[in-house]
Amino acid sequence: MAAKEKKDVKITVCDASQKMIDLARDKGIETSFDRAASMKPCPIGAVGSCCKHCAMGPCRVPAPKKEGEPQKTGICGATAETIAARNFARMVAAGSAAHSDHGRGVAEVFLLAAKGEIPGYGIKDVQKLMQVAMDFGIDVENMSVDEIAVKVGELCVAEFGRQHGEITFAKRAPLKRRELWRKHNMIPRGIDREIVELMHRTHIGVDQDYKNITTHAARAALGDGWGGAMIATELQDIMFGTPVPIKGNINLGVLKDDEVNIIVHGHEPLLSEMVVVACQDPEMLAMAKEKGANGINLAGMCCTANEILVRHGIPIAGNFLQQELAIMTGALDAMVVDVQCIMQAVKDVADNFHTEVITTSPKAMMEGARHIQFEEHDPINTAKQIVTAAIENFPNRSETTLNIPEQKEDMVVGFSHETINYLLGGTFRASYKPLNDNIIGGRIRGIAGVVGCNNPRGVHDEDHLTLIKELIKNDVIVLTTGCAAMACGKEGLLLPEAAGKFCGSGLAEICETVGIPPVLHLGACVDNSRILIAATAVVKEGGLGDDISELPAAGAAPGWMSEKAVAIGHYFVASGVYTLFGTTFPTLGSKKFTDYLFKGLEEEWGGKWDFEPDPIEMAKKMIAHIDARRKALGIDKARERVLMDMEMRRELDAV
Ligand code: NFS
Ligand code: SF4
């Protein structure tokens, strides 16, 4: 196969992954890396210039090759900017739908759990329950915890189908932001409603004003970030526990050659929480022994992994592009999937090994895979069936195809915004003040959120790591989630020791004093809502402006690929954040629309989009933005003094 000749092309910076890719190529097993090499993206579709919203088309409207040539429109007359904006908006709609449907699933299970109808599920974080209850205006003084939980569950479920008013969590945003949202009619009325309306507006012959489409796309995206995703995070925390710093391991080396290996892959923690319990069940362990295994080893992949890692320290086998590679180890007895980011190709790779692919969601089945449906009234029973299937498959493993790479790295994870509060402020006076003071004083130059996927169109993990190292070298503290967080874990960036190794002197000093890594793992992609809350807490603490857009902060997704990433990017922009994507950008076919996203929006919303494929340039742009915000806040001089201090100290040391 052609893929063999490409062996010397760099495709990953992860040694374990490289080993498995080489193995797959030697065995003639195709992976996404090979398909990405042989299938070039369609140059018209990649930049948003193809419309297939009706059967008069598909219409292609690429930018004219020569100056003076007319710009084509679609058969209906839709302009290139309308087409690009509609395509972009549909990505936002799909991404928001994915997160929000996850959130709805959590809310429904939460409600059942609150009513005491799910054995094993209950309320773990009462304090957070109270906080959320107060956001909803529930009379917490006169109700029992159980009654409050039921009410919170009902109100959260209702947020999705709400038709009027404003979604509840929008009021968590800084006042100035809310006023701006109101001015532009951007506060979501209900989570589902805005997504449905966005699909309507992008149907043939409806909204033909790219700016108007962009604004409504923001309304739908805000319904994700401050709605569906935030509900998912909050209710998961209440039900399963709010993460606190915990140790974990990451990379394919977490798989064990003498134990039953199960990977839970996908996004929702609802079932995997119980798989964690089932794997520790004495009956299950005895069954595993009987089959000749020394135990049951559970690991995660993608965001399901992040969910059970931050709450239980369950190891992570890898990020998005490692899902096929985990099967290549020959050591995987079951790959259990729920929803989102599951490549259909896992089944094809699994057909070469004994690995059983088990689907669990009625929303996400796969031809040829075994389906064990998640029974939400009795998750422990479903979990035990799954673990039993894996154990029974263990004897089918072949020693000759066993190839577990040794790579695994330690990490410290679980930095919810509450934890950041405690760690930096102290247990007795939890507060964001020390963080703000250090930003104002210049030891911390600014805050960056670096999140998102892997994309085989670039080198696996490389851009994340290059960008993040450059940021922390320049004293920018990094908050991370999703597959970006996993790339950091594999590189050792999620360890407190990373501070001394990679950081500028200001940030290193803070990390060493507090004992935190310079890159803080906040969880799964739905937990980007934690970043919004942390940013808001920084604003509310004072001294750094009145709005998120005034903070010395920026966001990036250098290796994005999913529609969810576009939804996240758009709610960050609409929340006032300068947000950059790498790899590719889906609107470049229309200069007019792209200019609006990259320049025009800032005037209206305070945040804007940008595209930068080079990670070092991306870091420079983020730092330049951070410095501009520092200057606007009048705190640029403080940083110069800090740097002088450090320089002087070094000189003194040298004497
Ligand atoms: Ni996020 Fe999680 Fe990863 Fe991208 Fe997919 S796993 S929700 S979408 S690929 S970061
Ligand atoms: Fe073509 Fe317009 Fe139909 Fe799109 S909606 S396919 S641009 S005719």
XYZ file of C-alpha atoms and ligand atoms in Angstrom:
673
model
C 0.000 0.000 0.000
C 1.088 3.565 -0.692
C 1.057 4.283 3.006
C 4.248 2.255 3.489
C 6.259 4.644 1.366
C 5.204 7.498 3.593
C 6.898 6.016 6.667
C 9.390 8.860 6.873
C 6.702 11.566 6.846
C 6.225 12.843 10.384
C 2.682 12.122 11.494
C 2.820 12.182 15.275
C 5.072 13.368 18.078
C 3.737 10.602 20.327
C 6.166 7.647 20.322
C 3.552 5.114 21.407
C 1.304 6.196 18.547
C 4.153 6.072 16.056
C 4.926 2.518 17.098
C 1.340 1.424 16.537
C 1.066 3.278 13.203
C 4.216 1.489 11.993
C 2.797 -1.807 13.167
C -0.488 -1.174 11.367
C 1.346 -0.322 8.177
C 3.497 -3.446 8.441
C 0.371 -5.535 8.841
C -1.429 -3.717 6.015
C -4.110 -2.392 8.370
C -5.335 1.031 7.327
C -5.826 3.831 9.869
C -7.057 7.413 9.706
C -3.460 8.565 9.205
C -3.295 6.609 5.924
C -6.705 7.770 4.776
C -5.802 11.391 5.523
C -2.686 11.001 3.390
C -4.536 9.510 0.458
C -7.693 11.629 0.564
C -7.091 15.294 -0.049
C -9.811 17.593 1.246
C -12.078 19.059 -1.419
C -10.631 22.560 -1.901
C -14.072 24.117 -2.418
C -15.857 22.435 0.469
C -12.916 22.965 2.848
C -13.309 26.745 2.677
C -17.101 26.793 2.916
C -17.808 27.570 -0.760
C -20.075 24.636 -1.566
C -23.783 24.671 -0.802
C -25.964 21.572 -0.897
C -28.930 22.941 0.967
C -31.296 22.188 -1.925
C -31.596 20.030 -5.028
C -31.034 22.885 -7.472
C -27.421 22.500 -6.381
C -24.980 21.508 -5.032
C -23.602 24.907 -6.025
C -19.910 25.722 -5.907
C -18.896 29.354 -5.600
C -15.087 29.472 -5.312
C -13.383 32.859 -5.227
C -12.525 34.069 -8.766
C -9.080 32.957 -9.907
C -8.253 36.248 -11.606
C -9.000 39.778 -10.617
C -11.934 41.247 -12.497
C -13.639 37.881 -12.937
C -17.139 37.882 -11.472
C -17.818 36.039 -8.214
C -20.297 33.230 -8.856
C -23.455 32.874 -6.837
C -25.609 29.807 -6.255
C -28.538 29.029 -8.533
C -30.851 30.745 -6.037
C -28.536 33.748 -6.082
C -26.991 33.036 -2.676
C -23.698 34.918 -2.433
C -20.381 33.386 -1.423
C -20.659 35.058 1.987
C -24.187 33.786 2.556
C -23.111 30.265 1.610
C -20.002 30.361 3.813
C -21.987 31.829 6.708
C -24.726 29.218 6.365
C -22.195 26.375 6.305
C -20.439 27.815 9.332
C -23.750 28.275 11.141
C -24.738 24.672 10.475
C -21.495 23.518 12.061
C -22.371 25.621 15.089
C -25.863 24.107 15.131
C -24.572 20.534 14.988
C -21.889 21.157 17.590
C -24.299 22.883 19.953
C -26.779 20.055 19.433
C -24.177 17.438 20.322
C -23.133 19.083 23.593
C -26.660 20.018 24.486
C -28.100 16.597 23.820
C -25.390 15.264 26.116
C -26.524 17.863 28.667
C -30.152 16.821 28.272
C -29.242 13.159 28.812
C -27.419 14.109 32.000
C -30.346 16.239 33.197
C -32.812 13.409 32.632
C -30.665 10.895 34.495
C -30.072 13.487 37.221
C -33.808 13.863 37.692
C -34.281 10.100 37.998
C -31.376 9.918 40.436
C -32.799 12.803 42.476
C -36.063 10.900 42.740
C -34.112 7.915 44.038
C -34.921 5.831 40.985
C -31.371 4.854 40.010
C -29.541 2.513 42.369
C -26.015 3.793 42.930
C -26.616 7.374 41.767
C -27.328 10.229 44.129
C -26.120 13.653 45.220
C -22.375 13.841 45.884
C -21.798 17.593 45.940
C -24.491 19.235 48.056
C -22.729 22.600 48.042
C -22.811 22.780 44.277
C -26.441 21.658 44.278
C -27.267 24.624 46.502
C -25.401 27.009 44.243
C -27.230 25.817 41.142
C -30.539 25.830 43.027
C -29.973 29.465 43.947
C -29.232 30.324 40.311
C -32.671 28.934 39.540
C -34.236 30.950 42.366
C -35.264 27.856 44.334
C -36.247 28.446 47.950
C -33.430 26.369 49.443
C -34.184 27.369 53.046
C -37.465 25.540 53.186
C -36.782 22.405 51.218
C -34.895 19.162 51.837
C -31.828 18.290 49.771
C -33.820 15.664 47.883
C -36.626 18.090 47.109
C -34.129 20.683 45.928
C -32.415 18.125 43.696
C -35.721 17.114 42.079
C -36.582 20.768 41.457
C -33.130 21.470 39.988
C -33.500 18.427 37.733
C -36.913 19.532 36.498
C -35.786 23.079 35.831
C -32.637 21.945 34.012
C -34.635 19.606 31.759
C -37.010 22.506 31.068
C -34.136 24.770 29.928
C -33.862 22.750 26.729
C -37.445 23.185 25.596
C -37.933 26.676 26.946
C -39.526 29.085 24.467
C -39.280 32.543 26.042
C -37.132 34.679 28.287
C -33.455 33.961 28.916
C -31.697 30.703 29.783
C -30.882 30.697 33.488
C -27.093 30.396 33.468
C -26.760 33.450 31.208
C -27.102 35.461 34.398
C -23.803 34.033 35.607
C -21.970 36.121 32.996
C -20.585 39.560 33.885
C -23.249 42.280 33.806
C -21.564 44.164 30.980
C -21.541 41.023 28.830
C -25.214 40.382 29.460
C -26.069 43.934 28.473
C -24.137 43.512 25.251
C -25.887 40.207 24.555
C -29.267 41.837 25.148
C -28.391 44.700 22.834
C -27.660 42.240 20.027
C -30.555 39.942 20.914
C -28.123 37.122 21.589
C -29.286 35.618 24.880
C -30.778 32.205 24.139
C -34.455 31.791 24.981
C -34.158 28.025 25.142
C -31.357 25.660 24.190
C -33.240 23.632 21.567
C -35.131 26.606 20.181
C -32.036 28.468 18.988
C -30.606 25.370 17.306
C -33.887 24.692 15.506
C -34.128 28.328 14.442
C -30.564 28.230 13.161
C -31.406 25.201 11.009
C -34.474 27.065 9.766
C -32.571 30.230 8.949
C -29.977 28.293 6.955
C -32.587 26.480 4.834
C -32.798 27.671 1.225
C -34.316 31.086 0.919
C -34.376 32.223 4.528
C -31.630 34.313 6.170
C -29.453 35.821 3.419
C -27.547 38.311 5.541
C -24.251 36.825 6.705
C -24.053 39.149 9.717
C -27.533 38.241 10.845
C -26.720 34.536 10.440
C -23.545 34.998 12.511
C -25.472 36.670 15.331
C -28.046 33.944 15.535
C -25.315 31.309 15.349
C -23.927 32.992 18.465
C -27.297 32.737 20.163
C -27.337 28.983 19.499
C -23.691 28.623 20.560
C -24.291 30.547 23.790
C -27.093 28.072 24.439
C -24.352 25.446 24.344
C -21.620 27.144 26.423
C -23.860 28.845 28.973
C -26.655 26.283 28.558
C -26.398 22.644 27.515
C -22.697 22.161 28.203
C -22.846 24.090 31.467
C -25.817 22.024 32.637
C -23.874 18.859 31.747
C -20.862 19.975 33.777
C -22.817 21.201 36.791
C -25.136 18.211 37.100
C -22.321 15.717 36.518
C -20.388 17.418 39.295
C -23.374 17.296 41.651
C -24.068 13.647 40.846
C -20.553 12.254 40.514
C -18.473 14.796 42.454
C -16.738 18.042 41.549
C -13.184 17.231 40.501
C -10.295 17.959 42.845
C -6.630 17.487 41.944
C -5.882 13.817 41.464
C -3.037 11.810 39.953
C -3.430 9.786 36.800
C -1.549 8.096 33.963
C -1.828 8.483 30.254
C -0.874 6.804 26.976
C -1.171 3.349 25.464
C 1.249 1.975 28.063
C -1.596 2.015 30.613
C -2.936 -1.176 28.990
C -1.840 -4.347 30.785
C -0.771 -7.626 29.231
C -2.023 -9.820 32.085
C -5.374 -8.180 32.836
C -8.694 -7.802 31.068
C -8.438 -4.433 29.297
C -11.556 -2.362 28.759
C -11.591 1.075 27.152
C -14.601 3.351 27.542
C -14.628 5.782 24.640
C -16.919 8.672 23.783
C -18.330 11.443 25.907
C -20.933 10.762 28.528
C -19.931 9.692 32.029
C -23.396 8.312 32.800
C -22.563 4.688 32.074
C -18.795 4.797 32.509
C -19.211 5.894 36.150
C -20.848 2.528 36.735
C -18.316 0.637 34.631
C -15.747 1.985 37.103
C -17.756 0.396 39.925
C -18.363 -2.867 38.048
C -14.635 -3.301 37.378
C -14.004 -3.317 41.130
C -16.819 -5.738 41.892
C -15.483 -8.895 43.647
C -17.760 -11.090 41.556
C -16.363 -9.603 38.344
C -12.797 -9.880 39.604
C -13.337 -13.547 40.483
C -14.719 -14.170 37.010
C -11.660 -12.509 35.485
C -9.362 -14.762 37.588
C -11.270 -17.776 36.441
C -10.551 -16.807 32.844
C -6.840 -16.527 33.636
C -6.559 -12.743 34.000
C -4.828 -11.042 36.927
C -7.443 -8.315 37.190
C -9.595 -5.898 35.259
C -7.939 -2.813 33.863
C -10.219 0.035 32.866
C -8.964 2.951 30.776
C -10.625 5.815 28.946
C -10.392 7.457 25.567
C -11.495 10.905 24.392
C -13.770 12.880 26.686
C -15.317 9.916 28.526
C -11.733 9.361 29.601
C -11.435 12.909 30.904
C -14.662 12.537 32.867
C -13.610 9.413 34.777
C -10.007 10.533 35.030
C -10.779 13.793 36.802
C -13.181 12.121 39.238
C -11.561 8.718 39.834
C -8.008 8.841 38.487
C -8.853 6.152 35.901
C -6.007 6.114 33.347
C -6.350 7.442 29.812
C -5.245 5.259 26.909
C -5.097 8.163 24.491
C -6.803 10.936 22.597
C -8.959 11.022 19.471
C -6.344 9.847 16.959
C -5.286 6.948 19.173
C -8.614 5.096 19.109
C -7.630 2.778 16.268
C -4.118 2.482 17.698
C -5.379 1.192 21.059
C -6.869 -1.779 19.215
C -3.552 -2.324 17.406
C -2.015 -3.307 20.770
C -3.907 -6.600 20.522
C -4.529 -6.219 24.246
C -7.955 -4.665 24.167
C -10.750 -7.034 25.148
C -13.576 -4.544 24.747
C -13.892 -1.066 23.356
C -17.081 0.358 24.795
C -18.426 3.438 23.049
C -21.287 5.843 23.678
C -21.592 8.991 21.546
C -19.395 11.457 19.602
C -15.900 11.247 18.115
C -16.072 7.484 17.620
C -14.547 6.524 14.284
C -16.472 3.876 12.426
C -13.043 2.525 11.500
C -12.537 1.105 14.997
C -14.725 -1.792 13.919
C -12.576 -2.466 10.846
C -9.364 -2.416 12.884
C -11.001 -4.591 15.568
C -11.855 -7.199 12.915
C -8.119 -7.933 12.721
C -7.954 -8.705 16.427
C -10.121 -10.302 19.111
C -11.332 -6.886 20.345
C -15.062 -6.581 20.753
C -16.586 -3.191 19.916
C -19.646 -2.587 22.092
C -22.052 0.256 21.412
C -24.261 1.401 24.289
C -26.354 4.338 23.091
C -29.516 3.988 21.013
C -28.308 7.195 19.308
C -25.031 5.691 18.151
C -25.030 2.185 16.767
C -22.459 0.712 14.430
C -22.898 -1.946 11.799
C -21.302 -5.180 12.941
C -20.714 -4.051 16.524
C -22.353 -5.660 19.543
C -25.004 -3.484 21.196
C -25.547 -3.555 24.944
C -27.934 -0.713 25.589
C -27.399 1.625 28.518
C -30.405 1.056 30.739
C -30.646 4.342 32.614
C -32.818 2.934 35.392
C -30.246 0.281 36.144
C -26.782 1.354 34.980
C -24.898 -1.072 37.232
C -26.574 -3.993 35.524
C -25.627 -2.668 32.061
C -22.095 -2.046 33.293
C -21.799 -5.620 34.603
C -23.003 -7.051 31.298
C -20.327 -5.049 29.526
C -17.554 -6.070 31.898
C -18.676 -9.695 31.643
C -18.471 -9.512 27.843
C -14.915 -8.197 28.101
C -13.896 -10.895 30.586
C -15.358 -13.622 28.404
C -13.386 -12.255 25.486
C -10.060 -12.319 27.377
C -9.200 -15.967 26.517
C -9.548 -15.108 22.815
C -6.524 -12.809 23.056
C -3.514 -14.001 21.088
C -0.006 -13.701 22.557
C 1.409 -13.299 19.070
C -0.468 -10.089 18.346
C 0.221 -8.506 21.737
C 2.139 -5.238 21.332
C 1.625 -2.783 24.170
C 3.946 0.238 23.866
C 5.710 1.020 27.145
C 4.975 4.775 27.073
C 2.899 6.135 29.909
C 3.202 9.432 31.707
C 2.114 10.678 35.130
C -0.120 13.710 35.430
C -2.077 15.762 37.947
C -5.561 16.660 36.768
C -8.953 17.790 38.055
C -8.749 21.567 38.253
C -12.365 22.655 38.409
C -12.865 26.401 38.761
C -13.725 25.761 42.415
C -10.346 24.082 42.932
C -8.461 26.919 41.289
C -10.246 29.158 43.738
C -9.118 27.116 46.740
C -5.613 26.420 45.567
C -4.762 29.978 44.792
C -6.764 31.572 47.552
C -6.266 29.076 50.364
C -8.781 26.708 51.953
C -10.090 29.216 54.426
C -10.435 32.186 52.154
C -11.080 30.740 48.732
C -10.773 33.574 46.273
C -9.483 34.514 42.872
C -7.726 37.533 44.369
C -4.226 36.028 44.415
C -4.617 35.060 40.751
C -5.789 38.552 39.856
C -3.001 40.106 41.935
C -0.406 38.020 40.161
C -1.813 38.960 36.784
C -1.912 42.618 37.782
C 1.593 42.377 39.239
C 2.830 40.743 36.050
C 4.164 37.410 37.255
C 1.366 35.833 35.283
C 1.189 37.635 31.960
C -2.231 36.320 31.040
C -4.512 33.322 30.695
C -4.905 31.074 27.668
C -7.478 28.385 27.054
C -5.999 25.778 24.708
C -8.535 23.111 23.880
C -9.899 20.860 21.179
C -9.249 17.903 19.003
C -6.554 16.086 17.032
C -6.646 16.269 13.275
C -4.626 13.955 11.009
C -4.319 16.859 8.555
C -1.537 18.005 10.853
C 1.090 16.178 12.938
C -0.710 14.436 15.816
C -0.323 16.466 19.071
C 2.480 18.646 17.725
C 0.754 22.000 17.346
C -0.846 21.790 20.797
C 2.488 21.161 22.433
C 4.452 23.767 20.478
C 1.816 26.405 21.179
C 1.452 25.602 24.868
C 5.190 25.456 25.531
C 5.585 28.846 23.896
C 2.774 30.288 25.995
C 4.047 29.036 29.355
C 7.585 30.086 28.435
C 6.103 33.568 28.170
C 4.377 33.379 31.573
C 0.922 32.706 30.200
C -0.917 30.158 32.359
C -2.826 27.597 30.278
C -6.215 26.051 30.975
C -6.916 22.981 28.888
C -9.642 20.421 28.170
C -10.466 17.652 25.703
C -7.874 16.028 23.489
C -5.508 18.994 23.876
C -5.332 18.202 27.598
C -4.338 14.633 26.763
C -1.558 15.784 24.464
C -0.250 17.827 27.419
C -0.528 14.852 29.745
C 1.555 12.664 27.451
C 4.240 15.359 27.280
C 4.523 15.758 31.055
C 3.075 19.280 30.999
C 0.421 18.396 33.576
C 2.994 17.871 36.321
C 4.062 20.547 38.810
C 7.679 19.791 37.792
C 6.889 21.110 34.304
C 6.955 24.622 35.767
C 10.706 24.644 36.380
C 11.376 23.025 33.026
C 9.203 24.961 30.622
C 7.955 28.200 32.219
C 9.090 31.756 32.278
C 10.384 32.850 35.685
C 7.172 34.623 36.757
C 4.831 31.731 36.087
C 7.357 29.196 37.386
C 7.519 31.057 40.693
C 3.741 30.963 41.128
C 3.431 27.296 40.149
C 6.255 26.288 42.447
C 4.848 28.261 45.374
C 1.339 26.869 44.983
C 2.440 23.426 43.775
C 0.411 23.381 40.576
C 1.330 22.545 36.987
C 1.539 25.469 34.544
C -1.101 23.763 32.400
C -4.318 23.054 34.284
C -6.520 20.184 33.118
C -10.148 21.270 33.570
C -11.840 18.195 32.119
C -13.756 17.213 28.999
C -14.902 19.507 26.184
C -18.273 20.175 27.831
C -16.165 21.462 30.728
C -15.086 24.434 28.648
C -17.970 25.924 30.564
C -15.585 25.811 33.561
C -13.300 28.176 31.642
C -16.207 30.600 31.138
C -16.962 30.489 34.860
C -13.298 30.907 35.801
C -12.995 33.891 33.431
C -16.133 35.412 34.934
C -14.795 34.854 38.455
C -11.619 36.710 37.497
C -13.712 39.616 36.170
C -15.876 39.666 39.293
C -12.852 39.585 41.589
C -11.957 43.010 40.262
C -8.973 44.931 38.981
C -8.988 43.475 35.478
C -11.870 45.282 33.826
C -15.609 44.733 33.802
C -15.965 42.138 31.110
C -14.372 38.932 29.808
C -13.296 40.845 26.675
C -11.125 43.135 28.802
C -9.100 40.306 30.367
C -5.543 39.585 29.241
C -6.742 36.248 27.886
C -7.115 34.334 24.619
C -8.340 30.946 23.417
C -7.139 28.465 20.813
C -7.905 25.111 19.221
C -4.840 24.369 17.089
C -5.878 20.857 16.044
C -9.645 21.179 15.855
C -11.738 18.934 13.634
C -15.271 18.562 15.060
C -18.375 20.689 14.677
C -18.429 20.878 18.466
C -15.152 22.786 18.272
C -16.778 25.394 16.019
C -19.678 25.756 18.465
C -17.215 26.170 21.343
C -15.160 28.694 19.391
C -18.242 30.702 18.570
C -19.499 30.864 22.153
C -16.053 31.915 23.305
C -15.985 34.677 20.695
C -19.526 35.716 21.668
C -18.392 35.748 25.301
C -15.679 38.260 24.396
C -12.648 36.020 23.810
C -10.078 36.321 21.024
C -10.187 32.757 19.659
C -7.795 31.176 17.154
C -8.115 27.963 15.193
C -5.240 26.135 13.540
C -5.059 23.486 10.778
C -7.779 24.938 8.533
C -10.633 27.418 8.724
C -14.051 26.640 7.250
C -14.952 30.080 5.830
C -11.837 31.150 3.933
C -13.697 30.881 0.597
C -15.492 34.123 1.396
C -13.161 36.983 2.176
C -16.023 39.252 3.127
C -17.476 36.843 5.687
C -14.052 35.842 7.005
C -13.066 39.499 7.444
C -16.222 39.984 9.443
C -15.344 37.058 11.748
C -11.681 38.071 12.086
C -12.054 41.850 12.309
C -15.608 43.166 12.258
C -16.883 41.140 15.202
C -14.475 42.659 17.683
C -16.168 46.023 17.483
C -19.561 44.464 18.066
C -18.798 41.731 20.607
C -15.323 42.500 21.983
C -14.207 39.016 20.902
C -13.204 37.786 17.456
C -12.077 34.757 15.460
C -8.693 34.199 13.866
C -6.891 31.486 11.940
C -3.206 30.682 12.262
C -1.782 27.342 11.159
C 1.706 27.972 12.588
C 1.655 27.327 16.366
C 4.529 29.700 17.148
C 2.820 32.479 15.212
C -0.376 31.558 17.002
C 1.352 31.978 20.365
C 2.741 35.330 19.241
C -0.717 36.542 18.242
C -2.191 35.414 21.565
C 0.596 37.071 23.536
C 0.277 40.276 21.505
C -3.432 40.311 22.302
C -2.751 39.667 25.987
C -0.194 42.491 26.060
C -2.627 44.855 24.319
C -5.227 44.069 26.963
C -2.661 44.615 29.724
C -1.854 47.976 28.241
C -5.518 48.942 28.016
C -5.898 48.008 31.689
C -2.816 50.055 32.556
C -0.932 47.086 34.018
C 1.751 46.751 31.358
C 4.310 48.643 33.435
C 3.966 46.245 36.371
C 5.165 43.371 34.231
C 8.208 45.297 33.072
C 9.120 45.835 36.714
C 8.749 42.118 37.492
C 11.014 41.210 34.629
C 13.566 43.718 35.828
C 13.329 42.250 39.293
C 14.079 38.789 37.992
C 16.950 40.063 35.900
C 18.382 41.914 38.855
C 17.981 38.836 41.010
C 19.845 36.751 38.483
C 22.628 39.307 38.399
C 22.819 39.210 42.162
C 22.907 35.405 42.070
C 25.804 35.545 39.659
C 27.875 37.717 41.982
Ni -13.869 17.610 22.106
Fe -14.189 15.262 23.126
Fe -11.441 15.180 21.341
Fe -12.396 16.988 19.808
Fe -13.685 14.842 20.208
S -13.016 13.865 22.115
S -15.709 16.746 22.975
S -14.488 16.990 19.969
S -11.804 15.002 19.318
S -11.462 17.394 21.756
Fe -27.526 26.264 -4.663
Fe -29.043 28.058 -3.381
Fe -29.727 25.485 -3.410
Fe -27.599 26.261 -2.053
S -29.670 26.824 -1.607
S -27.743 24.459 -3.346
S -26.826 27.920 -3.291
S -29.598 26.841 -5.151
